[in-house]
Amino acid sequence: EVMPIPPYLLARSLSECCMETLDALQQLTDLPTFMTILQELISHQSPVVCQRAIIILGQRLEALKNSEDIDGSFDSQKNLFLDLNVSLRETVNENLPVFLNADMDTSEQSKISSSGLVQSSLMCIDVLARHLGASFEWST
């Protein structure tokens, strides 16, 4: 006997599998490739995809921050980090009005999702700002 699987369960399972694959993939890619992929995912129309991409970015930035080659990585990829900062600021600017404006006709889930995106984006911006600002080669 074949048991039917509800579409939402199938979609949830596929989504979790894709996110796990993305987690594993990001560990195998070099920094420029990773940043390019993340910029696309951060601007994705699905808040779930954006949130997960920003979480993965945060993990990668923390790992990079704790590595011994932090100055070389940040200095050599400065333009990539600056471009990523622009994408993160856009995410904040797009989601902050939904989170702050009580008059908007949005669901509670949408407000929670927007607040998560704003918070995660700001945390990544903070890490980028601290390390780019601490770089000796920042002015060049």
PDB file of C-alpha atoms in Angstrom:
ATOM      1  CA  GLU A   1       0.000   0.000   0.000  1.00  0.00           C
ATOM      2  CA  VAL A   2       1.319   3.431  -0.951  1.00  0.00           C
ATOM      3  CA  MET A   3       0.935   6.105   1.649  1.00  0.00           C
ATOM      4  CA  PRO A   4       0.370   9.600   0.218  1.00  0.00           C
ATOM      5  CA  ILE A   5       2.699  12.336   1.367  1.00  0.00           C
ATOM      6  CA  PRO A   6       1.143  15.760   1.859  1.00  0.00           C
ATOM      7  CA  PRO A   7       2.750  18.344  -0.431  1.00  0.00           C
ATOM      8  CA  TYR A   8       3.712  20.648   2.440  1.00  0.00           C
ATOM      9  CA  LEU A   9       5.676  17.844   4.134  1.00  0.00           C
ATOM     10  CA  LEU A  10       7.459  17.039   0.891  1.00  0.00           C
ATOM     11  CA  ALA A  11       8.288  20.718   0.376  1.00  0.00           C
ATOM     12  CA  ARG A  12       9.553  21.065   3.961  1.00  0.00           C
ATOM     13  CA  SER A  13      11.732  17.980   3.585  1.00  0.00           C
ATOM     14  CA  LEU A  14      13.179  19.199   0.286  1.00  0.00           C
ATOM     15  CA  SER A  15      13.798  22.644   1.756  1.00  0.00           C
ATOM     16  CA  GLU A  16      15.680  21.188   4.728  1.00  0.00           C
ATOM     17  CA  CYS A  17      17.722  18.990   2.396  1.00  0.00           C
ATOM     18  CA  CYS A  18      18.629  21.991   0.210  1.00  0.00           C
ATOM     19  CA  MET A  19      19.658  24.035   3.250  1.00  0.00           C
ATOM     20  CA  GLU A  20      21.843  21.218   4.562  1.00  0.00           C
ATOM     21  CA  THR A  21      23.435  20.943   1.125  1.00  0.00           C
ATOM     22  CA  LEU A  22      24.055  24.696   1.111  1.00  0.00           C
ATOM     23  CA  ASP A  23      25.681  24.437   4.549  1.00  0.00           C
ATOM     24  CA  ALA A  24      28.032  21.726   3.299  1.00  0.00           C
ATOM     25  CA  LEU A  25      28.703  23.493   0.003  1.00  0.00           C
ATOM     26  CA  GLN A  26      29.689  26.760   1.639  1.00  0.00           C
ATOM     27  CA  GLN A  27      32.453  24.990   3.523  1.00  0.00           C
ATOM     28  CA  LEU A  28      33.919  23.732   0.246  1.00  0.00           C
ATOM     29  CA  THR A  29      33.858  26.951  -1.750  1.00  0.00           C
ATOM     30  CA  ASP A  30      36.472  29.655  -1.834  1.00  0.00           C
ATOM     31  CA  LEU A  31      35.556  33.054  -0.415  1.00  0.00           C
ATOM     32  CA  PRO A  32      34.789  34.890  -3.704  1.00  0.00           C
ATOM     33  CA  THR A  33      32.465  32.102  -4.904  1.00  0.00           C
ATOM     34  CA  PHE A  34      30.801  31.914  -1.519  1.00  0.00           C
ATOM     35  CA  MET A  35      30.211  35.680  -1.441  1.00  0.00           C
ATOM     36  CA  THR A  36      28.704  35.671  -4.939  1.00  0.00           C
ATOM     37  CA  ILE A  37      26.293  32.868  -4.063  1.00  0.00           C
ATOM     38  CA  LEU A  38      25.342  34.514  -0.765  1.00  0.00           C
ATOM     39  CA  GLN A  39      24.613  37.870  -2.387  1.00  0.00           C
ATOM     40  CA  GLU A  40      22.111  36.179  -4.679  1.00  0.00           C
ATOM     41  CA  LEU A  41      20.499  34.247  -1.837  1.00  0.00           C
ATOM     42  CA  ILE A  42      20.266  37.319   0.398  1.00  0.00           C
ATOM     43  CA  SER A  43      18.211  39.069  -2.280  1.00  0.00           C
ATOM     44  CA  HIS A  44      15.938  36.040  -2.796  1.00  0.00           C
ATOM     45  CA  GLN A  45      12.206  36.722  -2.550  1.00  0.00           C
ATOM     46  CA  SER A  46      11.634  34.011   0.061  1.00  0.00           C
ATOM     47  CA  PRO A  47      12.340  35.255   3.601  1.00  0.00           C
ATOM     48  CA  VAL A  48      13.247  31.715   4.680  1.00  0.00           C
ATOM     49  CA  VAL A  49      15.977  31.503   2.050  1.00  0.00           C
ATOM     50  CA  CYS A  50      17.269  34.978   2.954  1.00  0.00           C
ATOM     51  CA  GLN A  51      17.314  34.165   6.657  1.00  0.00           C
ATOM     52  CA  ARG A  52      19.182  30.913   6.134  1.00  0.00           C
ATOM     53  CA  ALA A  53      21.697  32.585   3.814  1.00  0.00           C
ATOM     54  CA  ILE A  54      22.393  35.277   6.396  1.00  0.00           C
ATOM     55  CA  ILE A  55      22.815  32.667   9.138  1.00  0.00           C
ATOM     56  CA  ILE A  56      25.314  30.774   6.966  1.00  0.00           C
ATOM     57  CA  LEU A  57      27.101  34.053   6.247  1.00  0.00           C
ATOM     58  CA  GLY A  58      27.318  34.774   9.958  1.00  0.00           C
ATOM     59  CA  GLN A  59      28.819  31.348  10.584  1.00  0.00           C
ATOM     60  CA  ARG A  60      31.360  31.823   7.811  1.00  0.00           C
ATOM     61  CA  LEU A  61      32.302  35.303   9.056  1.00  0.00           C
ATOM     62  CA  GLU A  62      32.753  34.003  12.599  1.00  0.00           C
ATOM     63  CA  ALA A  63      34.947  31.177  11.310  1.00  0.00           C
ATOM     64  CA  LEU A  64      36.930  33.655   9.231  1.00  0.00           C
ATOM     65  CA  LYS A  65      37.219  36.008  12.203  1.00  0.00           C
ATOM     66  CA  ASN A  66      38.639  33.216  14.342  1.00  0.00           C
ATOM     67  CA  SER A  67      41.081  31.977  11.703  1.00  0.00           C
ATOM     68  CA  GLU A  68      44.747  32.929  11.850  1.00  0.00           C
ATOM     69  CA  ASP A  69      44.694  34.482   8.358  1.00  0.00           C
ATOM     70  CA  ILE A  70      42.021  37.035   9.176  1.00  0.00           C
ATOM     71  CA  ASP A  71      43.966  40.111   8.057  1.00  0.00           C
ATOM     72  CA  GLY A  72      44.977  38.583   4.732  1.00  0.00           C
ATOM     73  CA  SER A  73      41.476  37.320   3.984  1.00  0.00           C
ATOM     74  CA  PHE A  74      39.744  40.569   4.813  1.00  0.00           C
ATOM     75  CA  ASP A  75      42.314  42.749   3.079  1.00  0.00           C
ATOM     76  CA  SER A  76      42.491  40.746  -0.136  1.00  0.00           C
ATOM     77  CA  GLN A  77      38.709  40.437  -0.453  1.00  0.00           C
ATOM     78  CA  LYS A  78      37.795  43.935   0.726  1.00  0.00           C
ATOM     79  CA  ASN A  79      35.651  44.806  -2.310  1.00  0.00           C
ATOM     80  CA  LEU A  80      33.660  41.595  -1.965  1.00  0.00           C
ATOM     81  CA  PHE A  81      32.935  42.387   1.663  1.00  0.00           C
ATOM     82  CA  LEU A  82      31.918  45.935   0.787  1.00  0.00           C
ATOM     83  CA  ASP A  83      29.535  44.655  -1.901  1.00  0.00           C
ATOM     84  CA  LEU A  84      28.110  42.194   0.589  1.00  0.00           C
ATOM     85  CA  ASN A  85      27.635  45.019   3.061  1.00  0.00           C
ATOM     86  CA  VAL A  86      25.509  46.827   0.460  1.00  0.00           C
ATOM     87  CA  SER A  87      23.336  43.722   0.043  1.00  0.00           C
ATOM     88  CA  LEU A  88      22.911  43.407   3.789  1.00  0.00           C
ATOM     89  CA  ARG A  89      21.950  47.087   4.095  1.00  0.00           C
ATOM     90  CA  GLU A  90      19.342  46.610   1.367  1.00  0.00           C
ATOM     91  CA  THR A  91      17.910  43.665   3.296  1.00  0.00           C
ATOM     92  CA  VAL A  92      17.670  45.817   6.418  1.00  0.00           C
ATOM     93  CA  ASN A  93      16.086  48.715   4.503  1.00  0.00           C
ATOM     94  CA  GLU A  94      13.509  46.429   2.863  1.00  0.00           C
ATOM     95  CA  ASN A  95      12.484  44.643   6.050  1.00  0.00           C
ATOM     96  CA  LEU A  96      12.707  47.334   8.703  1.00  0.00           C
ATOM     97  CA  PRO A  97       9.484  49.144   7.661  1.00  0.00           C
ATOM     98  CA  VAL A  98       7.497  45.892   7.898  1.00  0.00           C
ATOM     99  CA  PHE A  99       8.868  45.269  11.372  1.00  0.00           C
ATOM    100  CA  LEU A 100       8.457  48.820  12.698  1.00  0.00           C
ATOM    101  CA  ASN A 101       5.199  49.995  11.121  1.00  0.00           C
ATOM    102  CA  ALA A 102       2.219  48.752  13.119  1.00  0.00           C
ATOM    103  CA  ASP A 103      -0.176  50.321  10.605  1.00  0.00           C
ATOM    104  CA  MET A 104       0.900  48.076   7.763  1.00  0.00           C
ATOM    105  CA  ASP A 105      -1.444  45.232   6.931  1.00  0.00           C
ATOM    106  CA  THR A 106       1.024  42.416   7.495  1.00  0.00           C
ATOM    107  CA  SER A 107       0.753  39.168   9.359  1.00  0.00           C
ATOM    108  CA  GLU A 108       2.465  38.528  12.660  1.00  0.00           C
ATOM    109  CA  GLN A 109       4.551  35.834  10.945  1.00  0.00           C
ATOM    110  CA  SER A 110       5.736  38.367   8.372  1.00  0.00           C
ATOM    111  CA  LYS A 111       6.770  40.771  11.134  1.00  0.00           C
ATOM    112  CA  ILE A 112       8.650  38.007  12.956  1.00  0.00           C
ATOM    113  CA  SER A 113      10.375  36.987   9.726  1.00  0.00           C
ATOM    114  CA  SER A 114      11.316  40.598   8.974  1.00  0.00           C
ATOM    115  CA  SER A 115      12.688  41.120  12.471  1.00  0.00           C
ATOM    116  CA  GLY A 116      14.859  38.004  12.107  1.00  0.00           C
ATOM    117  CA  LEU A 117      16.222  39.199   8.781  1.00  0.00           C
ATOM    118  CA  VAL A 118      16.973  42.649  10.171  1.00  0.00           C
ATOM    119  CA  GLN A 119      18.670  41.266  13.274  1.00  0.00           C
ATOM    120  CA  SER A 120      20.782  38.732  11.375  1.00  0.00           C
ATOM    121  CA  SER A 121      21.774  41.301   8.753  1.00  0.00           C
ATOM    122  CA  LEU A 122      22.817  43.816  11.390  1.00  0.00           C
ATOM    123  CA  MET A 123      24.917  41.203  13.174  1.00  0.00           C
ATOM    124  CA  CYS A 124      26.761  40.412   9.928  1.00  0.00           C
ATOM    125  CA  ILE A 125      27.230  44.119   9.193  1.00  0.00           C
ATOM    126  CA  ASP A 126      28.692  44.507  12.689  1.00  0.00           C
ATOM    127  CA  VAL A 127      31.241  41.729  12.121  1.00  0.00           C
ATOM    128  CA  LEU A 128      32.186  43.164   8.726  1.00  0.00           C
ATOM    129  CA  ALA A 129      32.525  46.697  10.080  1.00  0.00           C
ATOM    130  CA  ARG A 130      34.674  45.639  13.027  1.00  0.00           C
ATOM    131  CA  HIS A 131      37.128  43.660  10.940  1.00  0.00           C
ATOM    132  CA  LEU A 132      37.275  45.897   7.918  1.00  0.00           C
ATOM    133  CA  GLY A 133      37.673  48.906  10.188  1.00  0.00           C
ATOM    134  CA  ALA A 134      40.487  47.232  12.106  1.00  0.00           C
ATOM    135  CA  SER A 135      42.406  46.481   8.920  1.00  0.00           C
ATOM    136  CA  PHE A 136      45.684  48.347   8.548  1.00  0.00           C
ATOM    137  CA  GLU A 137      45.148  48.586   4.789  1.00  0.00           C
ATOM    138  CA  TRP A 138      41.653  50.073   5.007  1.00  0.00           C
ATOM    139  CA  SER A 139      42.572  53.433   3.492  1.00  0.00           C
ATOM    140  CA  THR A 140      44.014  51.925   0.319  1.00  0.00           C
TER     141      THR A 140
END
